[in-house]
mmCIF file with all atom_site columns, C-alpha atoms and ligand atoms in Angstrom:
data_model
loop_
_atom_site.group_PDB
_atom_site.id
_atom_site.type_symbol
_atom_site.label_atom_id
_atom_site.label_alt_id
_atom_site.label_comp_id
_atom_site.label_asym_id
_atom_site.label_entity_id
_atom_site.label_seq_id
_atom_site.pdbx_PDB_ins_code
_atom_site.Cartn_x
_atom_site.Cartn_y
_atom_site.Cartn_z
_atom_site.occupancy
_atom_site.B_iso_or_equiv
_atom_site.pdbx_formal_charge
_atom_site.auth_seq_id
_atom_site.auth_comp_id
_atom_site.auth_asym_id
_atom_site.auth_atom_id
_atom_site.pdbx_PDB_model_num
ATOM   1   C  CA  . ARG A 1 1  ? 0.000   0.000  0.000   1.00 0.00 ? 1  ARG A CA  1
ATOM   2   C  CA  . ASP A 1 2  ? 2.958   2.373  0.435   1.00 0.00 ? 2  ASP A CA  1
ATOM   3   C  CA  . SER A 1 3  ? 3.161   3.053  -3.279  1.00 0.00 ? 3  SER A CA  1
ATOM   4   C  CA  . PRO A 1 4  ? 3.615   6.562  -4.683  1.00 0.00 ? 4  PRO A CA  1
ATOM   5   C  CA  . TYR A 1 5  ? 1.602   5.555  -7.734  1.00 0.00 ? 5  TYR A CA  1
ATOM   6   C  CA  . LEU A 1 6  ? -2.059  6.059  -8.404  1.00 0.00 ? 6  LEU A CA  1
ATOM   7   C  CA  . ARG A 1 7  ? -3.864  2.721  -8.485  1.00 0.00 ? 7  ARG A CA  1
ATOM   8   C  CA  . VAL A 1 8  ? -5.969  2.601  -11.633 1.00 0.00 ? 8  VAL A CA  1
ATOM   9   C  CA  . THR A 1 9  ? -8.778  0.064  -11.911 1.00 0.00 ? 9  THR A CA  1
ATOM   10  C  CA  . PRO A 1 10 ? -10.387 -1.243 -15.135 1.00 0.00 ? 10 PRO A CA  1
ATOM   11  C  CA  . SER A 1 11 ? -13.450 0.962  -14.600 1.00 0.00 ? 11 SER A CA  1
ATOM   12  C  CA  . MET A 1 12 ? -11.280 4.070  -14.148 1.00 0.00 ? 12 MET A CA  1
ATOM   13  C  CA  . LEU A 1 13 ? -9.360  3.161  -17.292 1.00 0.00 ? 13 LEU A CA  1
ATOM   14  C  CA  . ARG A 1 14 ? -12.519 2.707  -19.368 1.00 0.00 ? 14 ARG A CA  1
ATOM   15  C  CA  . ARG A 1 15 ? -13.511 6.345  -18.753 1.00 0.00 ? 15 ARG A CA  1
ATOM   16  C  CA  . GLN A 1 16 ? -10.200 7.657  -20.132 1.00 0.00 ? 16 GLN A CA  1
ATOM   17  C  CA  . THR A 1 17 ? -10.913 7.333  -23.830 1.00 0.00 ? 17 THR A CA  1
ATOM   18  C  CA  . GLY A 1 18 ? -9.763  10.785 -24.910 1.00 0.00 ? 18 GLY A CA  1
ATOM   19  C  CA  . ARG A 1 19 ? -13.345 11.855 -25.501 1.00 0.00 ? 19 ARG A CA  1
ATOM   20  C  CA  . ARG A 1 20 ? -15.662 14.149 -23.532 1.00 0.00 ? 20 ARG A CA  1
ATOM   21  C  CA  . GLY A 1 21 ? -12.789 16.386 -22.465 1.00 0.00 ? 21 GLY A CA  1
ATOM   22  C  CA  . LYS A 1 22 ? -10.865 13.596 -20.790 1.00 0.00 ? 22 LYS A CA  1
ATOM   23  C  CA  . ASP A 1 23 ? -7.326  12.510 -21.526 1.00 0.00 ? 23 ASP A CA  1
ATOM   24  C  CA  . ALA A 1 24 ? -6.680  9.158  -23.176 1.00 0.00 ? 24 ALA A CA  1
ATOM   25  C  CA  . TRP A 1 25 ? -5.022  6.581  -20.936 1.00 0.00 ? 25 TRP A CA  1
ATOM   26  C  CA  . THR A 1 26 ? -3.690  3.167  -21.846 1.00 0.00 ? 26 THR A CA  1
ATOM   27  C  CA  . VAL A 1 27 ? -1.969  0.302  -20.077 1.00 0.00 ? 27 VAL A CA  1
ATOM   28  C  CA  . LEU A 1 28 ? 1.407   -1.008 -21.206 1.00 0.00 ? 28 LEU A CA  1
ATOM   29  C  CA  . GLY A 1 29 ? 3.054   -3.771 -19.217 1.00 0.00 ? 29 GLY A CA  1
ATOM   30  C  CA  . GLY A 1 30 ? 0.912   -3.134 -16.157 1.00 0.00 ? 30 GLY A CA  1
ATOM   31  C  CA  . LYS A 1 31 ? 1.618   0.595  -16.068 1.00 0.00 ? 31 LYS A CA  1
ATOM   32  C  CA  . VAL A 1 32 ? -0.952  3.264  -16.923 1.00 0.00 ? 32 VAL A CA  1
ATOM   33  C  CA  . TYR A 1 33 ? 0.063   6.091  -19.236 1.00 0.00 ? 33 TYR A CA  1
ATOM   34  C  CA  . ASN A 1 34 ? -1.616  9.304  -20.351 1.00 0.00 ? 34 ASN A CA  1
ATOM   35  C  CA  . ILE A 1 35 ? -1.085  9.131  -24.124 1.00 0.00 ? 35 ILE A CA  1
ATOM   36  C  CA  . SER A 1 36 ? -2.836  12.425 -24.987 1.00 0.00 ? 36 SER A CA  1
ATOM   37  C  CA  . PRO A 1 37 ? 0.272   14.665 -24.668 1.00 0.00 ? 37 PRO A CA  1
ATOM   38  C  CA  . TYR A 1 38 ? 2.209   12.200 -26.827 1.00 0.00 ? 38 TYR A CA  1
ATOM   39  C  CA  . ALA A 1 39 ? -0.431  11.744 -29.535 1.00 0.00 ? 39 ALA A CA  1
ATOM   40  C  CA  . LYS A 1 40 ? 0.749   14.469 -31.912 1.00 0.00 ? 40 LYS A CA  1
ATOM   41  C  CA  . PHE A 1 41 ? 4.261   12.978 -31.923 1.00 0.00 ? 41 PHE A CA  1
ATOM   42  C  CA  . HIS A 1 42 ? 3.232   9.386  -32.660 1.00 0.00 ? 42 HIS A CA  1
ATOM   43  C  CA  . PRO A 1 43 ? 4.864   8.283  -35.949 1.00 0.00 ? 43 PRO A CA  1
ATOM   44  C  CA  . GLY A 1 44 ? 1.937   5.956  -36.615 1.00 0.00 ? 44 GLY A CA  1
ATOM   45  C  CA  . GLY A 1 45 ? -0.613  8.759  -36.333 1.00 0.00 ? 45 GLY A CA  1
ATOM   46  C  CA  . VAL A 1 46 ? -3.280  9.676  -33.805 1.00 0.00 ? 46 VAL A CA  1
ATOM   47  C  CA  . PRO A 1 47 ? -6.072  7.258  -34.855 1.00 0.00 ? 47 PRO A CA  1
ATOM   48  C  CA  . GLU A 1 48 ? -3.718  4.262  -34.682 1.00 0.00 ? 48 GLU A CA  1
ATOM   49  C  CA  . LEU A 1 49 ? -2.470  5.298  -31.245 1.00 0.00 ? 49 LEU A CA  1
ATOM   50  C  CA  . MET A 1 50 ? -6.013  5.871  -29.985 1.00 0.00 ? 50 MET A CA  1
ATOM   51  C  CA  . ARG A 1 51 ? -6.972  2.279  -30.688 1.00 0.00 ? 51 ARG A CA  1
ATOM   52  C  CA  . ALA A 1 52 ? -5.326  1.643  -27.312 1.00 0.00 ? 52 ALA A CA  1
ATOM   53  C  CA  . ALA A 1 53 ? -7.230  4.439  -25.521 1.00 0.00 ? 53 ALA A CA  1
ATOM   54  C  CA  . GLY A 1 54 ? -9.284  3.435  -22.508 1.00 0.00 ? 54 GLY A CA  1
ATOM   55  C  CA  . ARG A 1 55 ? -8.023  -0.131 -22.543 1.00 0.00 ? 55 ARG A CA  1
ATOM   56  C  CA  . ASP A 1 56 ? -4.972  -2.313 -22.106 1.00 0.00 ? 56 ASP A CA  1
ATOM   57  C  CA  . GLY A 1 57 ? -2.794  -1.610 -25.153 1.00 0.00 ? 57 GLY A CA  1
ATOM   58  C  CA  . THR A 1 58 ? -0.042  -4.097 -24.323 1.00 0.00 ? 58 THR A CA  1
ATOM   59  C  CA  . ARG A 1 59 ? -0.928  -6.696 -26.944 1.00 0.00 ? 59 ARG A CA  1
ATOM   60  C  CA  . LEU A 1 60 ? -1.702  -4.160 -29.693 1.00 0.00 ? 60 LEU A CA  1
ATOM   61  C  CA  . PHE A 1 61 ? 1.539   -2.324 -29.007 1.00 0.00 ? 61 PHE A CA  1
ATOM   62  C  CA  . GLY A 1 62 ? 3.537   -5.562 -29.077 1.00 0.00 ? 62 GLY A CA  1
ATOM   63  C  CA  . GLU A 1 63 ? 1.991   -6.624 -32.366 1.00 0.00 ? 63 GLU A CA  1
ATOM   64  C  CA  . VAL A 1 64 ? 3.041   -3.400 -34.078 1.00 0.00 ? 64 VAL A CA  1
ATOM   65  C  CA  . HIS A 1 65 ? 6.412   -2.417 -32.603 1.00 0.00 ? 65 HIS A CA  1
ATOM   66  C  CA  . PRO A 1 66 ? 7.773   -4.560 -29.763 1.00 0.00 ? 66 PRO A CA  1
ATOM   67  C  CA  . TRP A 1 67 ? 11.161  -2.834 -30.181 1.00 0.00 ? 67 TRP A CA  1
ATOM   68  C  CA  . VAL A 1 68 ? 9.831   0.593  -29.155 1.00 0.00 ? 68 VAL A CA  1
ATOM   69  C  CA  . ASN A 1 69 ? 10.995  1.666  -25.671 1.00 0.00 ? 69 ASN A CA  1
ATOM   70  C  CA  . TYR A 1 70 ? 7.717   3.026  -24.339 1.00 0.00 ? 70 TYR A CA  1
ATOM   71  C  CA  . GLU A 1 71 ? 8.955   3.191  -20.737 1.00 0.00 ? 71 GLU A CA  1
ATOM   72  C  CA  . GLY A 1 72 ? 11.599  5.698  -21.744 1.00 0.00 ? 72 GLY A CA  1
ATOM   73  C  CA  . MET A 1 73 ? 9.418   7.631  -24.167 1.00 0.00 ? 73 MET A CA  1
ATOM   74  C  CA  . LEU A 1 74 ? 6.409   7.894  -21.869 1.00 0.00 ? 74 LEU A CA  1
ATOM   75  C  CA  . ALA A 1 75 ? 8.183   8.295  -18.517 1.00 0.00 ? 75 ALA A CA  1
ATOM   76  C  CA  . ALA A 1 76 ? 6.725   11.780 -18.078 1.00 0.00 ? 76 ALA A CA  1
ATOM   77  C  CA  . CYS A 1 77 ? 3.264   10.455 -18.960 1.00 0.00 ? 77 CYS A CA  1
ATOM   78  C  CA  . LEU A 1 78 ? 3.121   7.778  -16.251 1.00 0.00 ? 78 LEU A CA  1
ATOM   79  C  CA  . VAL A 1 79 ? -0.181  7.939  -14.391 1.00 0.00 ? 79 VAL A CA  1
ATOM   80  C  CA  . GLY A 1 80 ? 0.047   4.910  -12.115 1.00 0.00 ? 80 GLY A CA  1
ATOM   81  C  CA  . ILE A 1 81 ? -0.233  1.160  -11.928 1.00 0.00 ? 81 ILE A CA  1
ATOM   82  C  CA  . PHE A 1 82 ? -3.060  -1.008 -13.214 1.00 0.00 ? 82 PHE A CA  1
ATOM   83  C  CA  . VAL A 1 83 ? -4.813  -2.965 -10.472 1.00 0.00 ? 83 VAL A CA  1
ATOM   84  C  CA  . ALA A 1 84 ? -7.828  -5.252 -10.155 1.00 0.00 ? 84 ALA A CA  1
ATOM   85  C  CA  . GLU A 1 85 ? -11.242 -3.743 -9.456  1.00 0.00 ? 85 GLU A CA  1
ATOM   86  C  CA  . GLU A 1 86 ? -11.387 -4.924 -5.826  1.00 0.00 ? 86 GLU A CA  1
ATOM   87  C  CA  . ASP A 1 87 ? -8.405  -2.761 -4.918  1.00 0.00 ? 87 ASP A CA  1
ATOM   88  C  CA  . GLU A 1 88 ? -10.300 0.442  -5.719  1.00 0.00 ? 88 GLU A CA  1
ATOM   89  C  CA  . VAL A 1 89 ? -11.845 0.579  -2.256  1.00 0.00 ? 89 VAL A CA  1
ATOM   90  C  CA  . VAL A 1 90 ? -9.336  0.933  0.559   1.00 0.00 ? 90 VAL A CA  1
HETATM 91  C  C1  . HEM B 2 .  ? 5.144   3.645  -35.179 1.00 0.00 ? 1  HEM B C1  1
HETATM 92  C  C2  . HEM B 2 .  ? 5.617   4.821  -30.529 1.00 0.00 ? 1  HEM B C2  1
HETATM 93  C  C3  . HEM B 2 .  ? 1.285   2.945  -29.587 1.00 0.00 ? 1  HEM B C3  1
HETATM 94  C  C4  . HEM B 2 .  ? 0.735   1.905  -34.246 1.00 0.00 ? 1  HEM B C4  1
HETATM 95  C  C5  . HEM B 2 .  ? 5.676   4.052  -33.975 1.00 0.00 ? 1  HEM B C5  1
HETATM 96  C  C6  . HEM B 2 .  ? 7.035   4.464  -33.776 1.00 0.00 ? 1  HEM B C6  1
HETATM 97  C  C7  . HEM B 2 .  ? 7.163   4.803  -32.482 1.00 0.00 ? 1  HEM B C7  1
HETATM 98  C  C8  . HEM B 2 .  ? 5.899   4.593  -31.842 1.00 0.00 ? 1  HEM B C8  1
HETATM 99  C  C9  . HEM B 2 .  ? 8.428   5.313  -31.792 1.00 0.00 ? 1  HEM B C9  1
HETATM 100 C  C10 . HEM B 2 .  ? 8.139   4.457  -34.839 1.00 0.00 ? 1  HEM B C10 1
HETATM 101 C  C11 . HEM B 2 .  ? 8.742   3.063  -34.770 1.00 0.00 ? 1  HEM B C11 1
HETATM 102 C  C12 . HEM B 2 .  ? 9.786   2.755  -35.780 1.00 0.00 ? 1  HEM B C12 1
HETATM 103 O  O1  . HEM B 2 .  ? 9.800   3.368  -36.853 1.00 0.00 ? 1  HEM B O1  1
HETATM 104 O  O2  . HEM B 2 .  ? 10.604  1.854  -35.506 1.00 0.00 ? 1  HEM B O2  1
HETATM 105 C  C13 . HEM B 2 .  ? 4.475   4.442  -29.864 1.00 0.00 ? 1  HEM B C13 1
HETATM 106 C  C14 . HEM B 2 .  ? 4.225   4.660  -28.459 1.00 0.00 ? 1  HEM B C14 1
HETATM 107 C  C15 . HEM B 2 .  ? 3.014   4.153  -28.190 1.00 0.00 ? 1  HEM B C15 1
HETATM 108 C  C16 . HEM B 2 .  ? 2.488   3.597  -29.439 1.00 0.00 ? 1  HEM B C16 1
HETATM 109 C  C17 . HEM B 2 .  ? 5.165   5.332  -27.455 1.00 0.00 ? 1  HEM B C17 1
HETATM 110 C  C18 . HEM B 2 .  ? 2.380   4.182  -26.815 1.00 0.00 ? 1  HEM B C18 1
HETATM 111 C  C19 . HEM B 2 .  ? 1.158   3.867  -26.518 1.00 0.00 ? 1  HEM B C19 1
HETATM 112 C  C20 . HEM B 2 .  ? 0.778   2.447  -30.750 1.00 0.00 ? 1  HEM B C20 1
HETATM 113 C  C21 . HEM B 2 .  ? -0.479  1.770  -30.876 1.00 0.00 ? 1  HEM B C21 1
HETATM 114 C  C22 . HEM B 2 .  ? -0.648  1.505  -32.163 1.00 0.00 ? 1  HEM B C22 1
HETATM 115 C  C23 . HEM B 2 .  ? 0.515   1.979  -32.886 1.00 0.00 ? 1  HEM B C23 1
HETATM 116 C  C24 . HEM B 2 .  ? -1.434  1.448  -29.730 1.00 0.00 ? 1  HEM B C24 1
HETATM 117 C  C25 . HEM B 2 .  ? -1.838  0.872  -32.776 1.00 0.00 ? 1  HEM B C25 1
HETATM 118 C  C26 . HEM B 2 .  ? -2.110  -0.241 -33.075 1.00 0.00 ? 1  HEM B C26 1
HETATM 119 C  C27 . HEM B 2 .  ? 1.870   2.302  -34.905 1.00 0.00 ? 1  HEM B C27 1
HETATM 120 C  C28 . HEM B 2 .  ? 2.093   2.133  -36.331 1.00 0.00 ? 1  HEM B C28 1
HETATM 121 C  C29 . HEM B 2 .  ? 3.367   2.627  -36.586 1.00 0.00 ? 1  HEM B C29 1
HETATM 122 C  C30 . HEM B 2 .  ? 3.899   3.101  -35.331 1.00 0.00 ? 1  HEM B C30 1
HETATM 123 C  C31 . HEM B 2 .  ? 1.114   1.532  -37.325 1.00 0.00 ? 1  HEM B C31 1
HETATM 124 C  C32 . HEM B 2 .  ? 4.075   2.615  -37.929 1.00 0.00 ? 1  HEM B C32 1
HETATM 125 C  C33 . HEM B 2 .  ? 4.048   3.969  -38.572 1.00 0.00 ? 1  HEM B C33 1
HETATM 126 C  C34 . HEM B 2 .  ? 4.801   3.942  -39.880 1.00 0.00 ? 1  HEM B C34 1
HETATM 127 O  O3  . HEM B 2 .  ? 5.989   3.626  -39.863 1.00 0.00 ? 1  HEM B O3  1
HETATM 128 O  O4  . HEM B 2 .  ? 4.190   4.259  -40.885 1.00 0.00 ? 1  HEM B O4  1
HETATM 129 N  N1  . HEM B 2 .  ? 5.003   4.128  -32.782 1.00 0.00 ? 1  HEM B N1  1
HETATM 130 N  N2  . HEM B 2 .  ? 3.406   3.819  -30.433 1.00 0.00 ? 1  HEM B N2  1
HETATM 131 N  N3  . HEM B 2 .  ? 1.364   2.554  -31.986 1.00 0.00 ? 1  HEM B N3  1
HETATM 132 N  N4  . HEM B 2 .  ? 2.957   2.899  -34.346 1.00 0.00 ? 1  HEM B N4  1
HETATM 133 FE FE1 . HEM B 2 .  ? 3.179   3.357  -32.398 1.00 0.00 ? 1  HEM B FE1 1
#
């Protein structure tokens, strides 16, 4: 419990689609990232990137470019860690 990271549950993640004024979040390797600030820099374009918005993008990401170092690129966009729904309530 002594983690400095926000604990993000599946239901929290599902609301972060990049629509309705909210940022787009995705999960990569168990970590949650805000991909909205990065979107305009994505070499594959915004629509491709947003396929991972509001859901776990790990598999999609790995299918397209497993060699990309997302941890380095998105370090400043780290939101927290992805946890199971039960952990939402303290
Ligand atoms: C290309 C980063 C997510 C689709 C790239 C490249 C980088 C990058 C660095 C260039 C790779 C290279 O040329 O070797 C990221 C990061 C992501 C992300 C940091 C974090 C979420 C995604 C997702 C998709 C996607 C979810 C969708 C399925 C693509 C495609 C290209 C690409 C199709 C190829 C563009 C081209 O060369 O024409 N991405 N990507 N990416 N990305 Fe992503």
